[in-house]
XYZ file of C-alpha atoms in Angstrom:
528
model
C 0.000 0.000 0.000
C 1.430 3.386 -1.033
C 1.855 6.060 1.598
C -0.357 9.085 2.058
C 0.948 12.484 3.089
C -0.873 14.580 5.713
C 0.228 18.228 5.848
C -0.488 20.473 8.822
C 1.585 23.524 9.683
C 1.048 23.528 13.436
C 0.856 21.259 16.499
C -0.981 18.051 17.349
C -2.833 19.321 20.427
C -4.788 22.331 21.592
C -6.974 23.575 18.743
C -9.673 21.761 16.791
C -7.670 21.370 13.588
C -4.637 20.152 15.551
C -6.710 17.440 17.204
C -8.363 16.623 13.878
C -5.019 15.919 12.216
C -3.686 13.977 15.178
C -6.724 11.703 15.410
C -7.061 11.136 11.661
C -3.401 10.135 11.353
C -3.679 7.845 14.371
C -6.808 6.231 12.879
C -5.037 5.775 9.547
C -2.234 3.939 11.331
C -4.788 1.794 13.156
C -6.250 0.898 9.749
C -2.829 -0.200 8.478
C -2.132 2.888 6.365
C 1.451 4.242 6.261
C 1.509 8.026 6.653
C 4.049 10.801 6.246
C 3.032 13.745 8.444
C 4.337 17.299 8.047
C 3.811 19.709 10.963
C 5.601 21.792 13.606
C 4.924 19.625 16.676
C 7.418 20.356 19.475
C 7.165 16.965 21.220
C 6.362 14.328 18.565
C 7.743 11.643 20.871
C 4.619 12.092 23.035
C 2.393 10.486 20.375
C 2.627 6.716 20.276
C 1.616 6.412 16.606
C 4.728 8.310 15.434
C 7.461 5.824 14.603
C 10.131 8.150 13.238
C 10.862 11.860 13.339
C 12.871 13.847 10.790
C 13.907 17.443 11.383
C 14.966 19.593 8.435
C 18.085 21.718 8.574
C 19.985 23.133 5.589
C 17.990 20.853 3.247
C 19.113 17.797 5.197
C 16.743 15.577 7.204
C 18.136 14.406 10.515
C 16.508 11.560 12.435
C 15.480 12.834 15.878
C 14.147 9.453 17.018
C 13.020 6.082 15.711
C 11.001 3.387 17.497
C 8.461 0.629 17.170
C 4.770 1.505 17.503
C 1.773 -0.688 18.376
C -0.057 0.099 15.118
C -0.144 -1.878 11.853
C 0.435 1.359 9.913
C 3.539 3.511 10.363
C 3.666 7.287 10.758
C 6.857 9.209 10.006
C 6.825 12.899 10.896
C 8.740 15.637 9.074
C 9.335 19.011 10.713
C 10.275 21.620 8.083
C 12.883 24.267 8.780
C 10.791 27.447 8.864
C 13.705 29.560 10.157
C 11.847 30.323 13.381
C 9.025 32.177 11.564
C 5.491 30.803 12.015
C 2.500 32.289 10.190
C -0.827 31.740 11.971
C -4.531 32.640 11.661
C -4.972 34.000 15.204
C -1.992 35.200 17.215
C -0.742 32.938 19.978
C 2.593 32.058 21.546
C 4.530 29.032 20.285
C 7.544 28.578 22.544
C 10.526 30.335 20.949
C 9.054 30.779 17.465
C 8.401 34.248 16.121
C 4.672 34.296 15.390
C 2.838 36.552 12.958
C -0.767 36.558 11.765
C -0.603 35.769 8.072
C -3.098 38.509 7.179
C -0.492 41.019 8.430
C 2.457 39.410 6.630
C 3.896 40.906 3.462
C 3.687 39.061 0.159
C 7.438 38.487 0.358
C 7.154 36.967 3.843
C 4.347 34.679 2.718
C 6.204 33.534 -0.390
C 9.325 32.842 1.669
C 7.242 30.816 4.131
C 5.702 28.794 1.300
C 9.151 28.129 -0.148
C 10.599 26.895 3.172
C 7.787 24.409 3.696
C 7.629 23.366 0.028
C 11.187 22.031 0.255
C 10.011 19.353 2.661
C 7.016 18.473 0.476
C 9.329 18.160 -2.515
C 11.733 15.921 -0.552
C 8.918 13.562 0.448
C 7.418 13.441 -3.046
C 10.809 12.667 -4.593
C 11.728 9.942 -2.115
C 8.427 8.211 -1.290
C 5.600 6.634 -3.246
C 2.749 8.946 -2.196
C -0.761 7.954 -3.279
C -2.448 11.200 -2.245
C -1.838 14.297 -0.164
C -4.162 15.905 2.373
C -3.524 19.540 3.286
C -5.373 21.301 6.083
C -6.827 24.826 5.807
C -7.254 26.942 2.680
C -3.934 28.744 3.281
C -0.963 28.309 3.430
C -0.574 24.539 3.531
C -2.246 23.936 0.143
C 0.049 26.457 -1.496
C 3.271 24.873 -0.296
C 1.886 21.418 -1.064
C 1.125 22.507 -4.630
C 4.573 24.046 -5.007
C 6.292 20.993 -3.525
C 4.459 18.662 -5.916
C 5.338 20.878 -8.875
C 8.989 21.210 -7.848
C 9.225 17.425 -7.563
C 7.768 17.009 -11.047
C 5.106 14.747 -9.569
C 1.413 14.190 -10.259
C -0.317 13.398 -6.960
C -4.000 13.956 -6.055
C -4.257 16.856 -3.593
C -7.167 16.989 -1.120
C -7.798 20.238 0.786
C -9.560 20.081 4.170
C -10.984 23.476 5.210
C -11.424 24.055 8.940
C -12.974 27.543 9.157
C -10.385 29.761 10.831
C -8.582 29.961 7.487
C -11.516 31.720 5.780
C -12.528 33.918 8.728
C -9.133 35.149 9.909
C -6.927 34.973 6.813
C -8.456 34.584 3.358
C -11.246 37.113 3.862
C -8.793 39.601 5.402
C -6.178 39.688 2.640
C -6.506 40.109 -1.130
C -3.217 38.244 -1.603
C -4.305 35.264 0.506
C -7.621 35.292 -1.333
C -5.814 34.936 -4.672
C -3.584 32.156 -3.340
C -6.555 30.187 -2.045
C -8.439 30.488 -5.342
C -5.486 29.128 -7.313
C -5.189 25.948 -5.235
C -8.959 25.455 -4.959
C -9.262 25.485 -8.728
C -6.654 22.747 -9.138
C -7.130 20.403 -6.148
C -8.595 16.949 -6.601
C -11.098 17.240 -3.741
C -12.298 19.850 -1.256
C -13.582 18.787 2.174
C -15.586 20.868 4.655
C -16.195 19.807 8.258
C -19.861 20.890 8.240
C -22.657 21.968 5.925
C -22.366 25.449 7.426
C -18.670 25.554 6.561
C -19.399 24.425 2.998
C -22.079 27.087 2.638
C -19.727 29.765 3.984
C -17.142 28.833 1.351
C -19.742 28.787 -1.424
C -20.939 32.220 -0.328
C -17.429 33.620 -0.212
C -16.230 32.029 -3.459
C -19.557 32.729 -5.157
C -17.885 32.957 -8.566
C -16.385 29.454 -8.272
C -18.151 26.106 -8.508
C -17.625 24.405 -5.141
C -20.692 22.174 -5.380
C -18.447 19.099 -5.365
C -17.184 19.914 -1.886
C -17.581 16.886 0.407
C -18.788 17.297 4.000
C -16.916 15.052 6.432
C -17.163 16.147 10.082
C -14.565 16.081 12.811
C -14.771 13.198 15.237
C -14.405 11.696 18.686
C -12.020 9.217 20.183
C -14.660 6.970 21.726
C -12.115 5.394 24.072
C -11.758 8.688 25.960
C -15.379 8.625 27.068
C -15.458 5.270 28.828
C -16.723 5.204 32.396
C -13.982 5.269 35.030
C -14.193 4.815 38.791
C -13.409 7.962 40.805
C -10.184 6.374 42.076
C -9.014 5.412 38.567
C -9.819 8.824 37.165
C -8.278 10.721 40.055
C -5.106 8.677 39.756
C -4.974 9.357 36.012
C -5.399 13.111 36.491
C -3.028 13.294 39.441
C -0.232 11.533 37.569
C -0.689 13.861 34.596
C -0.815 17.065 36.633
C 2.225 16.100 38.708
C 4.146 15.419 35.492
C 3.243 18.612 33.641
C 3.053 21.184 36.447
C 6.622 22.441 36.391
C 5.754 25.897 37.714
C 5.858 27.572 34.302
C 2.139 28.180 33.760
C -0.079 31.028 34.905
C 0.302 31.457 38.666
C 0.102 33.871 41.591
C 3.076 35.658 40.033
C 0.957 36.759 37.078
C -1.992 37.567 39.366
C 0.253 39.867 41.393
C 1.523 41.532 38.224
C -2.074 42.245 37.274
C -2.846 43.593 40.765
C -0.079 46.153 40.280
C -1.370 46.993 36.810
C -4.798 47.727 38.285
C -3.222 49.919 40.975
C -1.338 51.834 38.285
C -4.272 51.888 35.839
C -2.083 50.282 33.154
C -2.729 47.581 30.543
C 0.541 45.877 29.656
C -0.958 42.457 28.976
C 1.843 41.470 26.615
C 4.281 41.728 29.532
C 2.122 39.298 31.510
C 1.763 36.917 28.569
C 5.527 36.771 28.110
C 6.098 35.921 31.781
C 4.634 32.390 31.650
C 4.165 29.452 29.293
C 0.668 29.784 27.839
C 0.489 26.123 26.819
C 1.274 24.844 30.300
C -1.137 23.882 33.049
C -1.776 26.620 35.618
C 0.400 26.289 38.711
C -0.814 24.484 41.866
C -4.417 23.913 40.771
C -4.619 20.221 41.659
C -6.203 20.481 45.106
C -8.819 23.013 44.042
C -9.584 21.075 40.849
C -10.076 17.811 42.718
C -12.240 19.510 45.330
C -14.478 20.873 42.585
C -14.631 17.609 40.660
C -15.283 15.216 43.508
C -17.544 17.212 45.831
C -21.004 15.775 45.331
C -22.906 18.852 46.501
C -21.604 21.179 43.762
C -23.026 21.837 40.303
C -20.345 21.943 37.650
C -20.242 24.105 34.533
C -17.355 23.446 32.143
C -15.899 25.624 29.400
C -13.576 23.846 26.964
C -11.685 25.831 24.325
C -9.109 28.534 23.785
C -8.979 31.675 25.897
C -9.829 34.080 23.083
C -12.258 36.980 22.864
C -13.938 35.310 19.881
C -14.993 32.435 22.153
C -17.264 34.687 24.242
C -15.225 34.438 27.419
C -15.593 38.082 28.451
C -19.429 37.889 28.511
C -19.179 34.515 30.266
C -16.868 35.793 33.012
C -18.866 38.996 33.516
C -21.994 36.918 34.085
C -20.484 34.622 36.713
C -21.430 36.773 39.756
C -25.094 36.600 38.716
C -24.793 32.832 38.312
C -23.157 32.370 41.725
C -25.633 34.692 43.434
C -28.496 32.500 42.232
C -26.800 29.308 43.441
C -23.566 29.405 45.475
C -23.005 25.670 44.826
C -22.218 26.305 41.146
C -18.553 25.836 40.175
C -17.212 26.943 36.788
C -14.067 25.309 35.379
C -12.512 26.864 32.283
C -10.275 24.367 30.482
C -8.001 25.848 27.848
C -5.242 28.310 27.073
C -4.774 31.442 25.026
C -3.859 35.078 24.742
C -6.890 36.424 26.637
C -5.947 34.864 29.979
C -4.334 38.021 31.383
C -7.293 40.201 30.413
C -9.712 37.743 32.012
C -7.724 37.841 35.242
C -7.748 41.642 35.101
C -11.547 41.635 34.687
C -12.032 39.156 37.542
C -9.912 41.251 39.880
C -11.875 44.366 38.934
C -15.129 42.510 39.658
C -13.808 41.402 43.061
C -12.828 44.997 43.848
C -16.322 46.203 43.012
C -14.979 48.058 39.984
C -16.973 46.416 37.200
C -17.675 49.938 35.868
C -14.004 50.083 34.873
C -14.623 47.113 32.587
C -17.465 48.969 30.885
C -15.486 52.208 30.601
C -12.193 50.650 29.469
C -13.551 47.717 27.458
C -11.310 48.211 24.417
C -8.126 48.122 26.538
C -9.342 44.873 28.084
C -9.700 43.055 24.789
C -13.268 43.898 23.784
C -12.990 44.366 20.035
C -16.128 42.670 18.738
C -19.495 44.375 18.394
C -21.251 41.349 19.909
C -19.165 41.768 23.062
C -19.775 45.479 23.300
C -23.549 45.113 23.022
C -23.748 42.503 25.778
C -21.563 44.633 28.055
C -23.843 47.621 27.485
C -26.843 45.506 28.410
C -25.179 44.297 31.616
C -24.236 47.855 32.528
C -27.872 48.858 32.077
C -29.000 45.951 34.275
C -26.595 46.903 37.064
C -27.953 50.452 37.116
C -30.845 48.876 39.034
C -29.999 48.763 42.758
C -31.564 45.341 43.316
C -29.665 43.714 40.444
C -26.449 45.422 41.523
C -26.857 44.010 45.037
C -27.350 40.541 43.563
C -24.205 40.982 41.442
C -22.163 42.036 44.476
C -23.417 39.007 46.394
C -22.071 36.680 43.693
C -18.817 38.630 43.450
C -17.741 37.250 46.833
C -17.713 33.735 45.323
C -15.599 34.515 42.238
C -12.357 33.133 43.671
C -13.818 30.113 45.400
C -16.114 28.984 42.594
C -14.033 29.729 39.469
C -11.012 27.820 38.178
C -8.862 28.237 35.077
C -6.884 25.073 34.373
C -4.565 26.221 31.594
C -3.637 23.723 28.908
C -4.746 20.108 29.345
C -4.222 17.490 26.668
C -7.435 16.128 25.169
C -7.420 12.871 27.131
C -7.464 14.756 30.424
C -9.673 17.644 29.307
C -12.362 15.082 28.457
C -12.257 13.707 32.000
C -13.007 17.205 33.316
C -15.827 17.638 30.805
C -17.378 14.349 31.944
C -17.970 15.912 35.380
C -20.019 18.783 34.023
C -23.761 19.129 34.192
C -23.507 21.918 31.619
C -20.790 22.526 29.037
C -20.850 26.156 27.930
C -19.534 27.402 24.572
C -20.615 31.024 23.904
C -18.611 31.647 20.742
C -19.132 35.093 19.198
C -17.865 34.308 15.704
C -18.404 31.547 13.140
C -17.495 28.034 14.174
C -16.993 25.746 11.206
C -18.098 22.742 13.249
C -19.589 22.486 16.737
C -17.128 19.872 17.943
C -17.289 21.068 21.540
C -21.030 20.451 21.508
C -20.497 16.882 20.313
C -17.786 16.372 22.955
C -20.145 17.613 25.661
C -22.908 15.260 24.488
C -20.498 12.319 24.460
C -19.461 13.270 28.013
C -23.102 13.216 29.195
C -22.823 16.957 29.747
C -25.585 19.228 28.475
C -24.202 21.577 25.819
C -25.100 25.273 25.907
C -23.829 27.281 22.973
C -24.574 30.358 20.935
C -27.133 29.674 18.207
C -25.180 30.127 14.992
C -22.977 28.440 12.358
C -21.535 25.005 13.103
C -22.649 25.075 16.742
C -26.289 25.426 15.681
C -25.870 22.802 12.967
C -24.557 20.266 15.476
C -27.660 20.728 17.630
C -29.944 20.542 14.593
C -28.419 17.251 13.446
C -28.761 15.847 16.968
C -32.401 16.978 17.103
C -33.115 15.058 13.871
C -32.005 11.851 15.613
C -33.293 12.454 19.152
C -37.038 12.908 19.710
C -37.786 15.590 22.267
C -34.533 17.501 21.780
C -35.340 21.195 21.336
C -32.258 23.146 20.234
C -33.647 26.292 21.876
C -33.164 24.622 25.260
C -29.443 24.209 24.573
C -28.576 27.463 22.831
C -28.804 31.222 23.203
C -29.124 33.849 20.464
C -26.146 36.052 19.740
C -27.634 39.416 20.729
C -27.361 42.137 23.357
C -28.967 39.865 25.971
C -26.148 37.307 25.701
C -24.829 37.626 29.272
C -28.253 37.459 30.894
C -29.356 34.610 28.619
C -26.236 32.587 29.456
C -26.904 33.002 33.181
C -30.592 32.157 32.927
C -30.228 29.215 30.532
C -27.320 27.738 32.509
C -29.448 27.858 35.651
C -32.325 26.102 33.907
C -30.097 23.331 32.523
C -28.481 22.805 35.915
C -31.875 22.355 37.556
C -33.537 20.189 34.905
C -33.849 16.461 35.491
C -33.541 14.861 32.044
C -31.085 11.979 32.422
C -32.776 10.013 29.649
C -32.246 12.764 27.101
C -28.658 13.264 28.250
C -27.989 9.555 27.695
C -29.585 9.698 24.230
C -27.332 12.622 23.298
C -24.277 10.659 24.421
C -25.336 7.599 22.424
C -25.929 9.792 19.357
C -22.541 11.530 19.599
C -20.511 8.363 20.157
C -22.442 6.454 17.493
C -22.108 9.026 14.725
C -18.784 10.797 15.202
C -16.170 8.109 15.794
C -12.795 8.761 14.147
C -12.697 5.317 12.521
C -15.660 5.976 10.231
C -14.609 9.549 9.501
C -11.080 8.457 8.586
C -12.450 5.767 6.277
C -14.429 8.455 4.424
C -11.280 10.541 3.970
C -9.217 7.564 2.807
C -11.923 6.672 0.257
C -11.654 10.045 -1.525
């Protein structure tokens, strides 16, 4: 069987597309398929399906490690030499790499980036029998795949898998990236979208191109992560992981104290805070508080799973927490993720605790509020708190912010899922388009009621579930994206926490696990 080549310019954990690539490649290996994988993963040795790692330097490929794996198919990973320059869709920190949003890069910088990565594609195409190539996102992976194939003088079917962030944060923001994407779309063998909503968004954007042949193949679940575990087994699993990864480099009291001083000085140097810790590490010394939240039977648990970004609706979510806690002091909220907004969220929480929520309203833009959807919901909350009774309720809940709220920092998927399985409600208030509502599916699989904003892929996920599950009303599990967002999140979360509908929760779990397993999804991709 000839090899296939999977091309992804980033990591194998953290974001949705990262996890997509990781799980598809693992499933291919389980099916006996040999895979070459191109990405920028920092610790490829952590993934048991990777048998060999090559690192590029000066057009030479040095073996970093080689080992046996337990899979019938073999994965060899290639890490191109990108000369420390990484182009991304949304800015984040990647260890020592210099990171730039590709929409802000010059044409020369983009072409140089394509050239650096294309060398590795060419090397693989010249030295291996590749049956087909999968590239992820509309830019820039397809462009350096196309160039690598051309430079190798090869003819290999090229399949492009669009994930959503590419169109929203790059292609639609740059005329040059738009032109690049159109060139590769017009010549690729197949185009794949992860949802009907994502396909429609591409058809709307590229309205002058015929994309009717685009296939819809969703993201998936690793069913093995959702098996029932005894409390002792699970606690041991989490404890071993946390002890191994908590090296004191994540967000900690040090950063909280830096933010306290910033508030005292009325300053907003969030970049200084971000540079003082490792964003993709677990937060320091959270184990005892996390375990207390997870294993106390008298608490009601609300889980957020995703990146700490403004686009994910975290500012409205955090601003609504005092109202949620005031209504029920037994509610705990655990926010699992990582991202650039963490410092701003801490700043907002400290202002709330100090009784200075008006500062958030007055200085919203300095605190990361850039989206109109955010601004409208903040205005509505400010109006609500002008009422003395509602303000008193808000202040009552403010006293519980520290005790009832926990940010975990980065957790790998296996361990993040165990946290999600403890939730009664999983909350995902994204403010911008989501190509696929994977977090909603993950919540369902975890027997956690999903609550998300009613738009794009998040809404589609609920609609598909409702087609299979009698009695499922998507309005019960979603909120409209309007000026009432904060209040609606608080009210709907309270209703879902109080509802007794174990039968429906079990049906949602059965639906998610039965329809979104990686094995079937990978088979669809391999059949293209």
